[in-house]
Coordinates of C-alpha atoms and ligand atoms in Angstrom, one line a residue:
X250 CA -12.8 -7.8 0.9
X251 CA -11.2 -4.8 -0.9
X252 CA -8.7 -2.3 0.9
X253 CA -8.4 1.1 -0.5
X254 CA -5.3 2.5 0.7
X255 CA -5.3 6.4 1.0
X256 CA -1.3 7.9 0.6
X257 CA -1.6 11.7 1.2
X258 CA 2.0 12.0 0.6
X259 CA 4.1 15.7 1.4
X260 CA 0.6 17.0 0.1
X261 CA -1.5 18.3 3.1
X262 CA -0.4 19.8 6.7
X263 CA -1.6 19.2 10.0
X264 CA -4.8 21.5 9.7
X265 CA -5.8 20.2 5.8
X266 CA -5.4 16.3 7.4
X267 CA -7.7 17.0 10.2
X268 CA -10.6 18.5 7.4
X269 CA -9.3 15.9 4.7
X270 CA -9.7 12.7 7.6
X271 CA -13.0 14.1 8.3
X272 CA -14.4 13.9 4.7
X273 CA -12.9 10.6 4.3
X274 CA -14.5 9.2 7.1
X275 CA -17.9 10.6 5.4
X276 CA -17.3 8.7 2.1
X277 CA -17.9 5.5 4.3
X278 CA -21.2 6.5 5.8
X279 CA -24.7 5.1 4.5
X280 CA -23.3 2.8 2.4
X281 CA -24.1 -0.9 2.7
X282 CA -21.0 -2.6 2.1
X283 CA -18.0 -0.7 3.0
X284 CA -14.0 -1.7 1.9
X285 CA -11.3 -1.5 4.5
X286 CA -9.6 2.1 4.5
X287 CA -6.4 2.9 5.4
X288 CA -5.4 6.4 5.9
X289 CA -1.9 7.3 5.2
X290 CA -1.3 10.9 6.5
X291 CA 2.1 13.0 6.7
X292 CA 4.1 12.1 10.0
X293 CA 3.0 15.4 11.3
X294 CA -0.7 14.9 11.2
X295 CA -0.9 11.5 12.9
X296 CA -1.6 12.1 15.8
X297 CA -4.3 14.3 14.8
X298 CA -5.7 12.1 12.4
X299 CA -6.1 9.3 15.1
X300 CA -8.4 11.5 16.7
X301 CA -10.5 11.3 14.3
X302 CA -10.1 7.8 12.8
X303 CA -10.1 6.5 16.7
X304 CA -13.7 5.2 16.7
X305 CA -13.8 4.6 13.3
X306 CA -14.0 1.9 10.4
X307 CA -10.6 3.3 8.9
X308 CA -7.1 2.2 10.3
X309 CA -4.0 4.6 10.2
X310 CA -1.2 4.3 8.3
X311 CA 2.5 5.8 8.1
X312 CA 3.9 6.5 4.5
X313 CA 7.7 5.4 5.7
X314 CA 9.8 4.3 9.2
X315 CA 13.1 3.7 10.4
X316 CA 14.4 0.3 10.7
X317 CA 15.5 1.1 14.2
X318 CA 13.7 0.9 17.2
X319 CA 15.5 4.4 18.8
X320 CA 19.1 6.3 18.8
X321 CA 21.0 9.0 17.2
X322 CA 19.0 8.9 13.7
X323 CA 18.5 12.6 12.6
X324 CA 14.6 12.9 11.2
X325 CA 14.1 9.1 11.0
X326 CA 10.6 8.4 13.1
X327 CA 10.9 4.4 14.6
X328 CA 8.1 1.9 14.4
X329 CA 8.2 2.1 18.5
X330 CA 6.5 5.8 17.9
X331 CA 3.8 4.7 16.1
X332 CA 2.8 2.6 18.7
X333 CA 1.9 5.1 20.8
X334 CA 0.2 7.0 17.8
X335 CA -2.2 4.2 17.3
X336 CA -0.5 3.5 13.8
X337 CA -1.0 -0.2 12.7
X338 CA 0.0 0.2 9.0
X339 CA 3.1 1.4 7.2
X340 CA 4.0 1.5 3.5
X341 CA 7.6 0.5 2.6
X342 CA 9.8 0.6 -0.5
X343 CA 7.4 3.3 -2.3
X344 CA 8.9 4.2 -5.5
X345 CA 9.6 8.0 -4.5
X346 CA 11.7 6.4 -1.8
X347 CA 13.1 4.6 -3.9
X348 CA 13.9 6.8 -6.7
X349 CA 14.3 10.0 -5.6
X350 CA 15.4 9.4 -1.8
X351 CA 17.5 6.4 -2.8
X352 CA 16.1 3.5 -0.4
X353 CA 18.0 0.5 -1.7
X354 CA 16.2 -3.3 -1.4
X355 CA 18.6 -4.2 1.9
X356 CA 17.1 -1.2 3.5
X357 CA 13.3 -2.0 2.5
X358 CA 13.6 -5.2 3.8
X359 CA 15.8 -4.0 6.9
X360 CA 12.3 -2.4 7.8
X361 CA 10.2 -4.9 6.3
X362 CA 11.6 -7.0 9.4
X363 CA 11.4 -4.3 11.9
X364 CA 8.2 -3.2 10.7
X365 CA 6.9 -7.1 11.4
X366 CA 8.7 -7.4 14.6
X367 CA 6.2 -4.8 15.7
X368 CA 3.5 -6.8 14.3
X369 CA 3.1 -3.6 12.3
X370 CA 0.9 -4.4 8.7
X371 CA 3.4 -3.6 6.2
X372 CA 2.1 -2.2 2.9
X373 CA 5.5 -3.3 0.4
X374 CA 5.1 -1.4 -2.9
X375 CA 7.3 -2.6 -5.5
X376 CA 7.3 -2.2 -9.6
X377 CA 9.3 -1.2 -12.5
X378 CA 10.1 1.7 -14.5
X379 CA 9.4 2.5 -17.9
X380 CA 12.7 1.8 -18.9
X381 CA 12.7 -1.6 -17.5
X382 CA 8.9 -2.6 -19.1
X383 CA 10.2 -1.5 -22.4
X384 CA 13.0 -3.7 -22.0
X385 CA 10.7 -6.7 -21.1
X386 CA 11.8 -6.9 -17.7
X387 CA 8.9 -6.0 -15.4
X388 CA 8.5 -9.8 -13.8
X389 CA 12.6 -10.0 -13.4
X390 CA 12.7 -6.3 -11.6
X391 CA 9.4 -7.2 -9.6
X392 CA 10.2 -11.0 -8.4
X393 CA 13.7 -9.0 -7.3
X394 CA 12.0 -6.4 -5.2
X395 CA 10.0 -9.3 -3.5
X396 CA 13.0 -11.6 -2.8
X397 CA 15.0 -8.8 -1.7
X398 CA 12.2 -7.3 0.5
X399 CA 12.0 -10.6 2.8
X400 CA 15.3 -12.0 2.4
X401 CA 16.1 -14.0 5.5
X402 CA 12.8 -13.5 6.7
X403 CA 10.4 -16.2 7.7
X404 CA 6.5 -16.0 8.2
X405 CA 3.9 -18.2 8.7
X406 CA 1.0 -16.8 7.6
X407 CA 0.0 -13.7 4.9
X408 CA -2.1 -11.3 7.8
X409 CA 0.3 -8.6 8.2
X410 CA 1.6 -7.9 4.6
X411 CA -0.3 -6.5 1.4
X412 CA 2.2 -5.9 -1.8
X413 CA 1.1 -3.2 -3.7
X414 CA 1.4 -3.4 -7.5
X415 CA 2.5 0.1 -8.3
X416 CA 4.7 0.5 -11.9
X417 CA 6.9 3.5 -12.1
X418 CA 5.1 5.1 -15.0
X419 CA 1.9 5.2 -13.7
X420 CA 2.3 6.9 -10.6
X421 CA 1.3 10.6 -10.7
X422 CA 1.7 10.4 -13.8
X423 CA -2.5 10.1 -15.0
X424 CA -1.4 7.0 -17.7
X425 CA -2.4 3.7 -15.6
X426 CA -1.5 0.4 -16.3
X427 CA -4.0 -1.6 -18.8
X428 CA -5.7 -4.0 -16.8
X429 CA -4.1 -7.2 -18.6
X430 CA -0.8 -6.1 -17.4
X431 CA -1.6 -5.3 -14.1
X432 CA -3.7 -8.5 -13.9
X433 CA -0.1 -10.3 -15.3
X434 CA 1.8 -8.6 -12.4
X435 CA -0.4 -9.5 -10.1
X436 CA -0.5 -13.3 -10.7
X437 CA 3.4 -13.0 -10.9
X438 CA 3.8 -11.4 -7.7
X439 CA 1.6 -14.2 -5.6
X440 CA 3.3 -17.2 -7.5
X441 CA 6.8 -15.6 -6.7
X442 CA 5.3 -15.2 -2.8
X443 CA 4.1 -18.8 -2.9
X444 CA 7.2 -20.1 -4.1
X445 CA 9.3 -18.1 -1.6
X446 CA 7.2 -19.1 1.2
X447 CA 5.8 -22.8 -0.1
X448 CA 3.3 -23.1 2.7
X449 CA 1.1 -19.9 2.1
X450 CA -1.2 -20.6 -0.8
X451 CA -0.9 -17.6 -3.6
X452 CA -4.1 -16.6 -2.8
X453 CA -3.3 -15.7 0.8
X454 CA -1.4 -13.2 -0.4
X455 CA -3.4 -9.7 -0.9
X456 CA -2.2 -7.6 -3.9
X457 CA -3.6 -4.5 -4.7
X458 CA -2.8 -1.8 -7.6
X459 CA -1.5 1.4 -7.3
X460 CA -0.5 4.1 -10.3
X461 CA -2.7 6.6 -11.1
X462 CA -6.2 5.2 -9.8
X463 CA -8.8 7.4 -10.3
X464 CA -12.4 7.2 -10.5
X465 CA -12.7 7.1 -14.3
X466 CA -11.1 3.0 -13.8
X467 CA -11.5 2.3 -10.0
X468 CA -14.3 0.2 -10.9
X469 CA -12.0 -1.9 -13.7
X470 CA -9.0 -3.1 -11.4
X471 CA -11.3 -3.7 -8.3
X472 CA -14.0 -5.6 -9.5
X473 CA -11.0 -7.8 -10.5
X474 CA -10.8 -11.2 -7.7
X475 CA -6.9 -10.8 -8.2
X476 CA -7.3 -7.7 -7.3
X477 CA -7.8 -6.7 -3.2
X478 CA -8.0 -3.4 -3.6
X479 CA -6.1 -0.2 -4.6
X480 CA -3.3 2.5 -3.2
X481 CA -4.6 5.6 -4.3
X482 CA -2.0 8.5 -4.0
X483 CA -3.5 12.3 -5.6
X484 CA -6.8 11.4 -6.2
X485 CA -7.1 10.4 -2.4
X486 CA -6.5 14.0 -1.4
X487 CA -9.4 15.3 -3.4
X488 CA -12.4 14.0 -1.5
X489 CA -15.1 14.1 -4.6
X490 CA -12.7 11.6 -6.2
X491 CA -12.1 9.6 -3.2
X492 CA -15.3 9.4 -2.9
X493 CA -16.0 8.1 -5.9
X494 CA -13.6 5.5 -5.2
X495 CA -14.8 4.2 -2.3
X496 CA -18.6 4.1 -4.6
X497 CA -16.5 1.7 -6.9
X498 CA -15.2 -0.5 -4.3
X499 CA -18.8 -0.5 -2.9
X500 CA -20.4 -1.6 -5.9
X501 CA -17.8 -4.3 -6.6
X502 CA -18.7 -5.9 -2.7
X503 CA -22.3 -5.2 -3.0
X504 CA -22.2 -7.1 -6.5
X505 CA -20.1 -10.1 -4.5
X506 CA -22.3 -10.4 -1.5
Ligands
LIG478 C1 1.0 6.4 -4.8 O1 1.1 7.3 -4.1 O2 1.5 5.3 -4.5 C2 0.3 6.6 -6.1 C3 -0.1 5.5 -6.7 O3 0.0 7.8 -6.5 P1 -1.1 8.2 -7.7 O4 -2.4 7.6 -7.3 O5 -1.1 9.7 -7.6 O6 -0.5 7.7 -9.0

């Protein structure tokens, strides 16, 4: 399977989502062999957007969430909500959070735990900046991020977690990684998985790529095995691209089946 994972971001409101969850429900249809979506909206538009995704093939998704289940936590929204909005899928640790809203690895994996206490899918991004590649360090920074994520935490099986691959410099910024190195990355980050928790085989573990995906090399990182699928961030907003996306993860299945 491939899972394209659609991160609207601070871009759209409540009224664009609705239009925007409508055409991305129409990339799916008439097409043979269809990925797994997951539709990332603003906070504001969920509950609209589950309208629309109810009796559909696409799951929703929440682009952040407290690590507490309720209390005095100004703006924070609490994985207890999203029960009630139908959300089954959060991302964590996304580099914005990270970098420009200062999310630190004990509070990433604070709600990595929460977020799996509510048997919530959580969506861990993790990767280095451009600083750190240059210095050689991408696997140190990455195998960090991981460790940190789910220190203390035990799980039996891979189900609920994807790790997305996304390096600093490539997102939003139109300059993706080369395939080598992501493919590099990606091998790194389900031996690190496997040798943090010994009984899930590597290949349990889903890993999917995120920085700059559009659908000029969709096709190249998907029709990848090590790759399970991709996090697509400003091209998911701008349905003809999407579209073409969802073509390129298409065409990769069809050509497996
Ligand atoms: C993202 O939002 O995680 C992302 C990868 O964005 P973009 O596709 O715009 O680089």
């Amino acid at each position: 399977m491939k899972t394209i994972i659609a991160n609207w971001k601070m871009n759209v409101g409540v009224r664009e989502s609705v239009a925007l969850a409508r055409g991305t429900l129409l990339t799916l249809r008439g097409r043979k062999n269809i990925p797994e979506l997951v539709i990332c909206p603003p906070f504001v538009a969920l509950s609209e957007v589950r309208k629309i995704v109810a009796r559909s093939h696409a799951a929703l998704g929440a682009q952040n969430m407290s690590w507490e289940d309720q209390g005095a936590f100004t703006g924070e929204i609490s994985p207890r909500m999203f029960e009630e909005l139908g959300v089954t899928h959060v991302i964590l640790g996304h580099s914005e959070r990270r970098h420009v809203l200062g999310e630190t690895d004990e509070m990433i994996q604070k709600k990595v735990q929460k977020a799996l206490e509510h048997n919530l899918v959580v969506i861990l991004c993790v990767g280095e900046t451009k600083a750190q590649r240059d210095a050689g360090e991408e696997r140190d920074i990455v195998k960090e991020q991981l460790l940190k994520a789910f220190d203390g935490l035990r799980i039996k099986n891979a189900e609920k977690i994807f790790i997305a691959y996304e390096p600093v410099w490539a997102i939003g910024t139109g300059q993706s990684a080369e395939v080598p190195q992501m493919l590099e990355m990606h091998e790194w980050i389900k031996r690190v998985l496997h040798e943090r928790f010994k009984e899930i085989p590597a290949s349990q573990f889903r890993v999917l790529y995120g920085g700059s995906v559009t659908p000029d090399n969709a096709y190249q990182f998907l029709r990848e095995s090590l790759v399970d699928g991709v996090l697509v961030g400003g091209a998911s907003v701008k349905i003809n691209q999407f579209n073409e996306i969802v073509e390129a993860a298409s065409e990769v299945l069809e050509a497996q089946s």
